[in-house]
Structure formats: structure tokens, C-alpha cells
Short mmCIF file of C-alpha atoms and ligand atoms in Angstrom, two decimals:
data_model
loop_
_atom_site.label_atom_id
_atom_site.label_comp_id
_atom_site.label_asym_id
_atom_site.label_seq_id
_atom_site.Cartn_x
_atom_site.Cartn_y
_atom_site.Cartn_z
CA MET A 1412 66.44 106.38 110.48
CA PRO A 1413 68.20 109.91 110.95
CA VAL A 1414 71.47 110.30 111.23
CA THR A 1415 73.58 111.85 114.19
CA THR A 1416 75.59 114.60 112.83
CA VAL A 1417 79.12 115.10 114.09
CA SER A 1418 79.61 118.99 113.55
CA ALA A 1419 83.00 118.90 114.58
CA CYS A 1420 86.18 117.01 114.62
CA LEU A 1421 86.76 114.54 116.74
CA PRO A 1422 89.79 115.94 118.49
CA VAL A 1423 93.70 114.81 117.61
CA LEU A 1424 97.62 115.35 118.99
CA GLY A 1425 99.24 118.12 116.76
CA ALA A 1426 95.74 120.18 116.21
CA GLU A 1427 97.81 122.74 117.96
CA VAL A 1428 101.43 122.76 115.18
CA ARG A 1429 102.29 125.99 113.50
CA ALA A 1430 104.06 125.21 110.44
CA PRO A 1431 106.62 127.57 108.97
CA LEU A 1432 106.11 129.24 105.69
CA ASP A 1433 108.27 130.04 102.84
CA THR A 1434 107.72 133.75 103.87
CA GLY A 1435 109.43 133.34 107.49
CA GLU A 1436 105.50 133.58 108.59
CA ASP A 1437 104.08 130.12 110.05
CA VAL A 1438 100.18 128.62 109.89
CA PRO A 1439 98.42 126.10 111.51
CA TYR A 1440 99.57 122.79 110.17
CA ALA A 1441 97.16 121.35 107.65
CA ALA A 1442 97.24 117.76 108.53
CA LEU A 1443 95.92 116.03 105.22
CA ASP A 1444 97.86 112.90 104.61
CA TYR A 1445 96.28 110.76 106.90
CA ALA A 1446 96.24 107.70 104.38
CA ALA A 1447 100.11 107.44 105.13
CA SER A 1448 99.74 107.95 109.03
CA ALA A 1449 96.47 109.80 110.39
CA PRO A 1450 96.71 111.48 113.58
CA ALA A 1451 96.64 110.22 117.72
CA LEU A 1452 92.96 110.53 118.98
CA ARG A 1453 93.45 112.59 121.67
CA ALA A 1454 91.20 109.95 123.46
CA VAL A 1455 93.49 107.41 122.39
CA TRP A 1456 96.44 109.03 124.26
CA ASP A 1457 94.24 110.02 127.05
CA GLU A 1458 93.71 105.81 127.97
CA VAL A 1459 97.13 105.21 126.63
CA ALA A 1460 99.32 107.85 129.42
CA ALA A 1461 96.67 107.02 131.98
CA PHE A 1462 98.07 103.04 131.16
CA LEU A 1463 101.74 103.83 131.08
CA PRO A 1464 102.30 103.54 135.06
CA SER A 1465 100.49 100.14 134.78
CA TYR A 1466 102.71 98.71 132.33
CA GLY A 1467 104.38 95.60 132.96
CA SER A 1468 105.82 92.80 131.00
CA VAL A 1469 103.09 90.92 129.26
CA HIS A 1470 102.21 86.74 129.72
CA ARG A 1471 105.83 86.37 131.07
CA GLY A 1472 105.68 87.57 135.05
CA ALA A 1473 103.65 86.95 138.40
CA GLY A 1474 104.25 90.80 139.58
CA TYR A 1475 100.80 92.64 140.73
CA LEU A 1476 101.46 95.18 137.06
CA SER A 1477 102.50 91.66 134.81
CA ARG A 1478 99.66 90.60 135.19
CA LEU A 1479 97.52 93.81 135.12
CA SER A 1480 99.07 94.18 131.86
CA THR A 1481 98.14 90.44 130.71
CA GLU A 1482 94.88 91.23 130.87
CA LEU A 1483 94.67 94.81 129.40
CA PHE A 1484 96.04 93.40 126.92
CA GLU A 1485 93.87 90.64 126.60
CA GLU A 1486 90.78 92.76 126.93
CA SER A 1487 92.25 94.75 124.02
CA ARG A 1488 92.38 91.90 121.12
CA ALA A 1489 88.15 91.52 122.63
CA THR A 1490 87.99 94.76 122.01
CA VAL A 1491 89.36 95.05 118.72
CA ALA A 1492 87.46 91.41 117.93
CA ALA A 1493 84.54 92.73 118.69
CA PHE A 1494 85.40 96.06 117.02
CA LEU A 1495 85.92 93.70 113.65
CA GLY A 1496 82.78 91.11 113.82
CA CYS A 1497 85.15 88.24 114.89
CA ARG A 1498 83.16 85.54 114.97
CA PRO A 1499 83.42 83.26 117.77
CA ASP A 1500 86.49 81.09 116.65
CA ASP A 1501 88.12 83.24 115.22
CA ALA A 1502 91.70 84.28 115.87
CA LEU A 1503 93.35 88.11 116.14
CA ILE A 1504 97.12 88.36 115.89
CA PHE A 1505 98.29 91.42 117.20
CA THR A 1506 101.28 92.62 114.37
CA ARG A 1507 103.31 95.57 113.65
CA SER A 1508 101.24 97.14 110.76
CA THR A 1509 98.86 95.63 107.80
CA THR A 1510 102.20 94.90 105.42
CA ASP A 1511 103.18 92.76 108.31
CA SER A 1512 99.44 91.08 108.34
CA LEU A 1513 99.55 90.03 105.46
CA ASN A 1514 102.86 88.75 105.26
CA LEU A 1515 102.37 86.31 108.39
CA LEU A 1516 98.75 84.69 106.22
CA ALA A 1517 101.59 84.42 103.39
CA GLY A 1518 103.40 82.27 105.35
CA ALA A 1519 100.66 80.45 106.05
CA LEU A 1520 99.19 79.37 102.71
CA PRO A 1521 98.56 75.49 102.43
CA GLU A 1522 100.89 74.40 99.68
CA GLY A 1523 99.56 74.87 96.39
CA CYS A 1524 97.31 77.79 97.15
CA GLN A 1525 96.39 79.71 93.88
CA VAL A 1526 96.30 84.08 95.26
CA PHE A 1527 93.92 85.99 93.34
CA VAL A 1528 95.04 89.87 93.47
CA PHE A 1529 93.81 92.66 91.02
CA ALA A 1530 96.51 94.82 89.58
CA THR A 1531 95.04 97.86 91.48
CA GLU A 1532 96.28 96.90 94.88
CA HIS A 1533 98.93 98.89 97.77
CA HIS A 1534 102.41 96.62 97.00
CA ALA A 1535 101.53 95.68 100.85
CA ALA A 1536 99.01 93.40 99.40
CA LEU A 1537 100.74 92.69 95.95
CA LEU A 1538 103.77 91.60 97.09
CA PRO A 1539 103.98 89.20 99.56
CA TRP A 1540 101.92 86.10 97.85
CA ASP A 1541 104.84 83.69 96.45
CA ARG A 1542 108.13 84.68 98.96
CA HIS A 1543 107.23 81.30 100.80
CA GLY A 1544 107.70 79.21 97.27
CA ARG A 1545 104.29 77.62 98.22
CA ALA A 1546 101.76 79.68 96.34
CA ALA A 1547 100.79 80.69 93.20
CA VAL A 1548 99.87 84.46 91.88
CA THR A 1549 96.99 85.47 89.53
CA CYS A 1550 97.30 88.88 88.60
CA LEU A 1551 93.65 90.44 87.79
CA PRO A 1552 93.09 93.00 85.48
CA ALA A 1553 91.57 96.21 86.92
CA PRO A 1554 88.31 96.58 86.64
CA SER A 1555 86.23 100.04 85.46
CA THR A 1556 82.98 99.11 87.50
CA PRO A 1557 82.73 97.38 90.81
CA GLU A 1558 80.46 94.46 88.42
CA GLN A 1559 82.88 94.33 86.58
CA ALA A 1560 85.04 93.52 89.39
CA VAL A 1561 83.76 90.61 90.53
CA ALA A 1562 82.97 89.50 87.20
CA ILE A 1563 86.66 89.75 86.09
CA LEU A 1564 87.14 87.43 89.54
CA ARG A 1565 84.53 85.08 88.70
CA ALA A 1566 86.02 84.45 85.24
CA ALA A 1567 89.36 83.75 86.35
CA LEU A 1568 87.91 81.35 89.42
CA ALA A 1569 86.23 79.69 86.81
CA GLN A 1570 89.11 78.58 85.36
CA ALA A 1571 91.32 77.92 88.25
CA ALA A 1572 92.19 74.13 89.12
CA PRO A 1573 90.90 72.17 92.21
CA GLY A 1574 93.07 72.99 95.52
CA PRO A 1575 93.12 76.16 98.05
CA LYS A 1576 92.53 79.78 97.28
CA LEU A 1577 92.68 83.18 98.43
CA LEU A 1578 92.01 86.24 97.07
CA CYS A 1579 93.17 89.26 98.53
CA VAL A 1580 91.15 92.64 97.97
CA THR A 1581 91.23 96.10 99.32
CA GLY A 1582 88.14 98.08 101.20
CA ALA A 1583 89.00 101.02 99.71
CA SER A 1584 91.93 101.81 97.96
CA ASN A 1585 95.03 103.83 98.69
CA VAL A 1586 94.85 105.64 95.45
CA THR A 1587 91.50 106.80 94.47
CA GLY A 1588 89.53 106.28 98.28
CA GLU A 1589 87.19 104.58 96.07
CA LEU A 1590 85.28 101.44 97.90
CA TRP A 1591 85.73 98.14 96.38
CA PRO A 1592 82.15 95.87 97.04
CA VAL A 1593 84.29 93.15 99.14
CA ALA A 1594 81.13 91.17 100.55
CA ASP A 1595 80.17 90.44 96.25
CA LEU A 1596 83.29 89.38 96.22
CA ALA A 1597 84.03 87.64 99.02
CA ALA A 1598 80.61 86.00 98.46
CA THR A 1599 81.84 85.48 94.57
CA ALA A 1600 85.24 83.30 96.15
CA ARG A 1601 83.16 81.68 98.57
CA SER A 1602 81.28 79.91 96.21
CA PHE A 1603 84.52 78.33 94.42
CA GLY A 1604 86.00 77.22 97.65
CA ALA A 1605 88.04 80.50 97.56
CA ARG A 1606 88.98 82.75 100.26
CA THR A 1607 89.76 86.43 101.37
CA VAL A 1608 91.39 88.37 102.90
CA LEU A 1609 90.25 92.00 102.96
CA ASP A 1610 92.85 94.56 103.01
CA ALA A 1611 91.17 96.94 105.77
CA ALA A 1612 94.32 99.53 106.19
CA GLN A 1613 92.19 102.55 104.13
CA LEU A 1614 88.78 101.25 104.69
CA ALA A 1615 88.64 100.89 108.44
CA PRO A 1616 89.63 104.23 109.88
CA HIS A 1617 86.17 104.98 107.68
CA ARG A 1618 83.89 102.75 108.13
CA PRO A 1619 82.88 99.92 110.31
CA VAL A 1620 84.44 96.74 109.40
CA ASP A 1621 81.89 93.32 110.28
CA ILE A 1622 84.04 90.38 109.05
CA ALA A 1623 81.59 88.43 109.34
CA ALA A 1624 78.75 90.56 107.20
CA LEU A 1625 80.91 91.25 105.07
CA GLY A 1626 81.33 87.12 105.19
CA VAL A 1627 85.80 87.38 104.40
CA ASP A 1628 87.81 85.13 106.08
CA TRP A 1629 90.36 87.76 107.57
CA VAL A 1630 91.12 91.26 107.59
CA ALA A 1631 94.28 93.27 108.30
CA LEU A 1632 95.06 96.57 109.63
CA SER A 1633 97.36 99.18 110.90
CA GLY A 1634 96.95 100.57 114.03
CA HIS A 1635 98.74 104.18 113.08
CA LYS A 1636 96.12 104.42 109.91
CA LEU A 1637 93.62 103.82 112.51
CA TYR A 1638 94.76 107.13 115.25
CA ALA A 1639 96.72 104.67 117.19
CA PRO A 1640 100.32 105.27 116.00
CA PHE A 1641 101.48 103.02 118.20
CA GLY A 1642 103.41 100.62 116.19
CA ALA A 1643 100.62 97.57 116.51
CA GLY A 1644 98.56 96.44 113.42
CA VAL A 1645 95.79 93.15 113.16
CA LEU A 1646 95.32 90.22 111.39
CA ALA A 1647 92.41 88.43 112.61
CA GLY A 1648 90.36 85.97 110.99
CA ARG A 1649 90.54 81.96 110.47
CA ALA A 1650 92.70 79.84 112.68
CA ASP A 1651 92.29 76.67 110.71
CA TRP A 1652 95.86 78.14 108.13
CA LEU A 1653 97.06 79.72 110.86
CA SER A 1654 97.46 76.82 113.63
CA PRO A 1655 99.99 74.91 111.90
CA ALA A 1656 101.44 77.50 109.85
CA GLU A 1657 105.42 77.58 110.89
CA PRO A 1658 105.40 80.26 113.81
CA TYR A 1659 105.73 84.23 112.10
CA LEU A 1660 109.07 84.85 114.25
CA ALA A 1661 111.16 81.93 116.31
CA GLY A 1662 110.81 82.71 119.58
CA GLY A 1663 109.73 82.85 122.99
CA GLY A 1664 105.83 82.74 124.31
CA ALA A 1665 105.17 80.63 120.97
CA SER A 1666 107.28 77.60 122.14
CA ALA A 1667 105.77 75.36 124.37
CA VAL A 1668 109.15 73.07 125.08
CA VAL A 1669 112.52 73.41 123.83
CA SER A 1670 115.16 71.38 124.71
CA ALA A 1671 118.63 71.60 124.07
CA SER A 1672 121.77 69.89 124.00
CA PRO A 1673 124.90 69.49 121.92
CA ASP A 1674 123.66 65.83 120.62
CA ALA A 1675 120.08 66.40 120.34
CA GLY A 1676 121.00 70.08 119.26
CA VAL A 1677 117.45 72.48 119.65
CA GLU A 1678 114.76 70.44 119.49
CA VAL A 1679 110.80 73.14 119.81
CA THR A 1680 107.10 72.57 119.90
CA TRP A 1681 105.23 75.25 118.95
CA HIS A 1682 102.35 76.13 120.69
CA THR A 1683 99.24 75.68 118.22
CA ALA A 1684 96.53 78.66 119.41
CA PRO A 1685 97.53 81.11 116.54
CA GLU A 1686 97.95 84.23 118.97
CA VAL A 1687 100.57 82.65 120.71
CA ARG A 1688 101.89 80.97 117.75
CA HIS A 1689 102.70 83.87 115.36
CA GLU A 1690 103.09 86.62 118.68
CA ALA A 1691 106.96 85.37 119.46
CA GLY A 1692 108.91 87.44 121.85
CA SER A 1693 107.38 90.53 124.01
CA PRO A 1694 104.26 91.93 123.05
CA ASN A 1695 103.07 95.74 121.83
CA VAL A 1696 100.79 96.29 124.95
CA VAL A 1697 100.93 99.51 124.19
CA GLY A 1698 100.04 99.47 120.86
CA ALA A 1699 97.08 96.93 121.58
CA TYR A 1700 95.68 98.97 123.98
CA ALA A 1701 96.17 102.20 121.92
CA LEU A 1702 95.13 100.72 118.97
CA ALA A 1703 91.68 98.79 121.28
CA ALA A 1704 90.71 102.73 122.83
CA ALA A 1705 90.82 103.97 118.91
CA CYS A 1706 88.29 101.34 118.13
CA ARG A 1707 86.68 102.50 121.71
CA ALA A 1708 86.62 106.19 120.30
CA LEU A 1709 85.37 105.58 117.33
CA ASP A 1710 82.52 103.67 118.45
CA ALA A 1711 81.79 106.46 121.06
CA ALA A 1712 81.47 108.72 118.05
CA GLY A 1713 79.53 106.47 115.68
CA PHE A 1714 80.53 105.57 112.35
CA PRO A 1715 77.13 106.99 110.75
CA ALA A 1716 78.32 110.53 112.13
CA LEU A 1717 81.31 109.90 111.07
CA VAL A 1718 80.81 108.41 107.83
CA ALA A 1719 78.19 111.76 107.67
CA ARG A 1720 80.98 114.53 108.05
CA GLU A 1721 83.47 112.93 105.56
CA GLU A 1722 81.31 112.57 102.86
CA ARG A 1723 79.79 116.32 104.17
CA LEU A 1724 84.02 117.60 103.56
CA LEU A 1725 85.02 114.87 100.87
CA ALA A 1726 82.13 116.40 98.42
CA SER A 1727 83.25 120.06 99.35
CA LEU A 1728 86.82 119.47 98.34
CA LEU A 1729 85.79 117.21 94.95
CA THR A 1730 83.17 119.97 93.67
CA GLY A 1731 86.10 122.41 94.79
CA LEU A 1732 88.69 120.60 92.29
CA ALA A 1733 86.11 119.71 90.12
CA GLU A 1734 85.90 123.54 89.46
CA THR A 1735 89.21 125.03 89.39
CA PRO A 1736 91.15 124.88 85.70
CA GLY A 1737 93.63 122.39 85.00
CA VAL A 1738 93.13 119.91 88.10
CA ARG A 1739 92.21 116.40 87.04
CA VAL A 1740 90.71 114.10 89.66
CA LEU A 1741 92.63 110.03 89.66
CA TRP A 1742 89.37 107.48 89.50
CA LEU A 1743 88.73 103.98 88.73
CA PHE A 1744 85.28 103.43 89.13
CA GLY A 1745 83.99 107.36 88.01
CA GLN A 1746 83.59 110.12 89.24
CA ASP A 1747 80.53 109.49 91.53
CA ALA A 1748 81.34 106.11 93.10
CA PRO A 1749 81.74 106.10 96.47
CA ARG A 1750 84.98 106.56 98.09
CA VAL A 1751 86.70 108.23 101.57
CA GLY A 1752 88.38 110.67 102.61
CA VAL A 1753 91.47 110.10 99.64
CA VAL A 1754 91.52 111.86 96.67
CA SER A 1755 94.53 112.05 94.14
CA PHE A 1756 94.88 114.53 91.67
CA VAL A 1757 97.41 116.18 89.57
CA VAL A 1758 97.50 119.49 88.63
CA ALA A 1759 98.17 120.31 84.65
CA GLY A 1760 101.59 122.25 84.24
CA TRP A 1761 102.79 120.96 87.98
CA GLU A 1762 105.21 118.37 88.95
CA SER A 1763 103.06 116.42 91.20
CA GLY A 1764 106.40 116.53 94.12
CA ALA A 1765 106.90 120.64 92.64
CA LEU A 1766 103.37 120.55 93.93
CA ALA A 1767 103.04 118.70 97.17
CA ARG A 1768 106.53 120.83 98.63
CA ALA A 1769 103.91 124.29 97.42
CA LEU A 1770 101.00 123.21 98.80
CA SER A 1771 103.17 122.99 102.32
CA ASP A 1772 105.61 125.84 101.84
CA ARG A 1773 103.04 128.29 101.01
CA TYR A 1774 100.35 126.51 102.71
CA GLY A 1775 101.64 124.65 105.31
CA ILE A 1776 99.01 121.63 103.80
CA GLY A 1777 101.32 118.03 104.08
CA VAL A 1778 100.23 115.90 101.78
CA ARG A 1779 102.31 113.41 100.09
CA ASP A 1780 103.08 112.97 96.26
CA GLY A 1781 104.50 109.85 94.46
CA LEU A 1782 103.15 106.42 93.94
CA PHE A 1783 101.74 105.60 97.04
CA CYS A 1784 103.17 101.86 97.02
CA ALA A 1785 100.54 100.92 93.85
CA HIS A 1786 102.80 102.05 90.95
CA PRO A 1787 100.69 99.65 88.22
CA LEU A 1788 97.20 101.38 89.38
CA VAL A 1789 98.81 104.94 89.75
CA GLN A 1790 101.16 104.00 86.32
CA ALA A 1791 97.52 102.87 85.13
CA LEU A 1792 95.10 105.97 85.92
CA LEU A 1793 98.00 108.67 84.44
CA GLY A 1794 98.95 106.84 81.45
CA ASP A 1795 96.70 108.71 79.13
CA ARG A 1796 98.09 112.05 80.91
CA ALA A 1797 99.28 113.20 77.66
CA GLU A 1798 96.38 112.58 75.32
CA ASP A 1799 93.84 114.42 77.79
CA GLY A 1800 95.51 117.40 77.64
CA ASP A 1801 97.40 117.58 80.88
CA GLY A 1802 100.72 116.66 78.51
CA ASP A 1803 102.43 119.86 79.25
CA CYS A 1804 104.13 118.57 82.60
CA ASP A 1805 107.35 117.66 82.59
CA GLY A 1806 108.59 115.41 85.30
CA PRO A 1807 108.00 111.80 86.20
CA LEU A 1808 104.32 110.53 86.35
CA LYS A 1809 103.10 110.85 89.46
CA ALA A 1810 99.97 112.17 91.14
CA VAL A 1811 99.41 114.37 94.59
CA ARG A 1812 97.33 112.54 97.62
CA ALA A 1813 94.86 114.56 100.17
CA SER A 1814 93.42 112.67 102.79
CA PHE A 1815 91.77 113.34 105.88
CA GLY A 1816 89.30 111.89 108.24
CA ALA A 1817 87.79 112.43 111.91
CA GLY A 1818 90.59 114.98 113.16
CA THR A 1819 90.40 116.63 110.42
CA PRO A 1820 88.62 120.55 110.41
CA ASP A 1821 86.74 122.45 107.99
CA GLU A 1822 89.16 124.76 107.34
CA HIS A 1823 91.96 122.00 105.96
CA ILE A 1824 89.28 121.31 102.70
CA GLU A 1825 88.59 124.97 102.41
CA ARG A 1826 92.29 126.11 102.45
CA LEU A 1827 93.24 123.22 100.34
CA VAL A 1828 90.83 124.18 97.52
CA ARG A 1829 91.77 127.40 97.38
CA ALA A 1830 95.65 126.73 97.81
CA VAL A 1831 94.80 124.03 94.83
CA ARG A 1832 92.87 127.11 92.76
CA GLU A 1833 95.52 129.82 93.29
CA LEU A 1834 98.64 127.36 92.78
CA ALA A 1835 96.25 126.12 89.29
CA ALA A 1836 95.99 129.49 87.72
CA ALA A 1837 99.74 130.82 89.08
CA GLY A 1838 101.51 127.94 87.53
CA PRO A 1839 104.72 126.44 89.11
CA PRO A 1840 107.53 128.51 89.38
CA ASP A 1841 110.08 129.00 86.42
N1 LIG B 2124 97.23 98.44 102.06
C1 LIG B 2124 96.78 100.21 101.75
C2 LIG B 2124 95.58 99.92 101.34
C3 LIG B 2124 98.07 100.72 102.49
O1 LIG B 2124 96.91 101.29 102.11
C4 LIG B 2124 98.89 100.88 103.00
C5 LIG B 2124 99.62 101.95 103.62
O2 LIG B 2124 99.53 102.88 103.02
C6 LIG B 2124 98.93 99.14 103.39
C7 LIG B 2124 98.69 98.66 103.15
C8 LIG B 2124 100.44 99.34 104.34
O3 LIG B 2124 99.88 99.61 105.62
P1 LIG B 2124 100.94 99.59 106.52
O4 LIG B 2124 102.11 100.78 105.92
O5 LIG B 2124 100.67 100.27 108.28
O6 LIG B 2124 101.67 98.17 106.43
#
């Protein structure tokens, strides 16, 4: 079936912002740090602005605006659930972010759960699991192909003791942008009775995520990476581990019956429905509404067209970087492995912080430098730098990451390629 092409990028807020250069001039800002936080889609902002006059307390009041906001909050839940292909009995909990969502699930693991996680994951997916003393973490080595990832998981699960098990895996790496074989990993996990939580922080803004089709048990994502920077994230999936778990926050809303007396102290019966039990306090209705608006906008644009456009930009960026002497792009699965619009690289002679600063000061381009909250992966990818000819770089081993998406005009990618070419040729300032 032919793919419709989106020739122009989707309108985003901030497109008119001009960045000051060190010459004293200014240029249109090129936001190429979508993997950290993407700009708000104009459609999201328009919907939020239209909603705000109707804003009222959610699940708390009998007044008209309270009822309207409650209705819109619950409709937003249904919209995001449909966007993620949730099964009819899946729960969808609004959280603050992917980090928040994975921590929530970590608090709901059954006693004795064995969690399997690749060493290549973002810290949000690496760190939460054993904090409650109920789970043991098995750290899987970095694979060099998607097939090897599946084989590594299979071997680890084959040796695991009986009992509850969970695999936590990213859909797309926040360092290399590479797509992980989520459906194959989830199927392998399932064949050993293990469950899977998908860290979709980087996948959801770039590819459709369908919980049922992927065969995963939970999905976590962040609104601020999905063009909806209003403080909401999501954990969606199976209710059975979440319903009996300690409420994520203790407070109003999550509590069904509360009594307090000097003699008996404070006693509480918690709600069991995960959306109620784990959403104590006044919910972030604006964030939830914005996330739903982003889902509507992405669905309206259509992922096939968005992906086709992103792949064209990605090809021109990767070609431009490959043609620039001294540039090394980071990857795990290979140069041509499928990836989203996230590209990390180093430039011979340049310390990455200085390079990122030069991209900003001289070209008005915003990228990120560092280890991207994935220290083990970046350090492993950069570890052989001294041996492959790039060892003339002083300063700590770090990389620069350029990331883009539905709101990125062609000119931003063209400017980045030209800037890296010029900076690589000129070398760092003395
Ligand atoms: N997982 C991945 C793959 C990420 O890239 C990030 C953030 O960069 C996170 C999790 C954490 O997301 P947040 O900071 O929104 O909680």
C-alpha cells in the first residue's frame, strides 16, 4: 500500500524562537533535543487552551465544571488507552513520567519476582526494581544484534528459578535510536512465564505502540517526549499486579474508607481499581488532556507518513555524518539497523560538551551532550575510542546526541550536518 507522505513538519510551539549566537546575531533556533523533551505540538496547545476555561477539580465536585473536567479526564484515559492498543481489561494510570511509571510498577512486583533487564537500558529502566526488597535483578549483557538479544534473554530465563518474572525493555534506545525486537523478546519472555514491561519513552513519539499486538504486559511513557509537556506520563497494562499493590501515594482518592481515633489510630481501606488506588491526590487533568490531544494529533497525521518523513531526515543526517571525516556515530546493532530520529556521535578532537556548546553558540542548534542517563551503554560504546583513532580527544568520554521528530523542518538537519562538517574540519578552539 503506498504511504502518504507528510512533506511538511507538524506545527510546534517555539518554531519562531531565535537563538543568540556568539557573533551577536541571532538565528531561528534548531531544537534537536526531542529525545530529552519534545516541543508541544500546536494542536496540543490549541486543545489545552480551549479546555482550560472548563477546568475544574477532578473526581471531587458536584458542580458543572468539576463534572465536565472529570468526564474529560476519563475520556483522555480512554483516548490514550486506544492509542496504545490496550486490551479491554487493561488499566491505564496517569503518572508523572516514564520514570514514575516504572517506579510504580516496581512497587507492585510480587514477592520474589526476578527482573531481567539489559545493561543497555536508560537508568529509569535499570534502577527501580530492587528498591522495595521484593525483587532480584538479573542484568543481561549488551547484545550486538536483535537476534542475540532474544538469545541472551532465552538463555537467562532457561536458568531462572520458578516464580514470577519480569522483563523490562526499551522500544527504542535513547542513545542510538535503534529499535529493539520487542515483540520477539515479549514472546520469549511469555514462553518462560515471564511478563514484559515496555519502556516506550522513545518509541511512542516515533512509532505506533500496540500493547496487544506487541504482546507486552505494560507500557510506560512520558507526555513531555510525546509533544505534550504538561507533566503527565502513563503506565498502562495488566491490572492484576497493580490492584493488590501498596498504593503508590497514600492520600485522598485512593482511600475508600478511613477512620481515625486516638485509641485505634488511623485505619484505611484502599480502593482496588488500579486507576483509583495509584492516583491519590488531585490528578493532573491538564497533563492527561494534553497527552490525549497529542495522541489525536499523531493519529490524525498518521504514523506511516510521519515515519516516512522521519526516515528521510534520518538518512540525510546519517549520510552527512558518515561523509564527515572524524565523526563516529554510535550504534549497538549496526550502522544500518532500523532506528528512530535519535543519533549520538563523537567528533575526533572535540570534547563533546564543547562541541554541543559550539553548535549552540555558532549555529543556534540545541543538542544534548553527556551519557544520557544510560551510563553503562554509552561507556561501553565509547570504550574503544582510544583504539580506533579517536583517542586524541581530551576530556571525559561523552557523546553528543541529536534527536528530532514530527516538528523538525528539513533545514534543521541540513544545518546540523553543515555545522558538524565545519566544526570537525576546524577542530576545537585553542
Ligand atoms: N526511558 C528512556 C528510554 C528515556 O529516554 C527516558 C528519558 O530520557 C526515560 C525512560 C525517562 O523518562 P522521564 O525522564 O520522562 O521519566
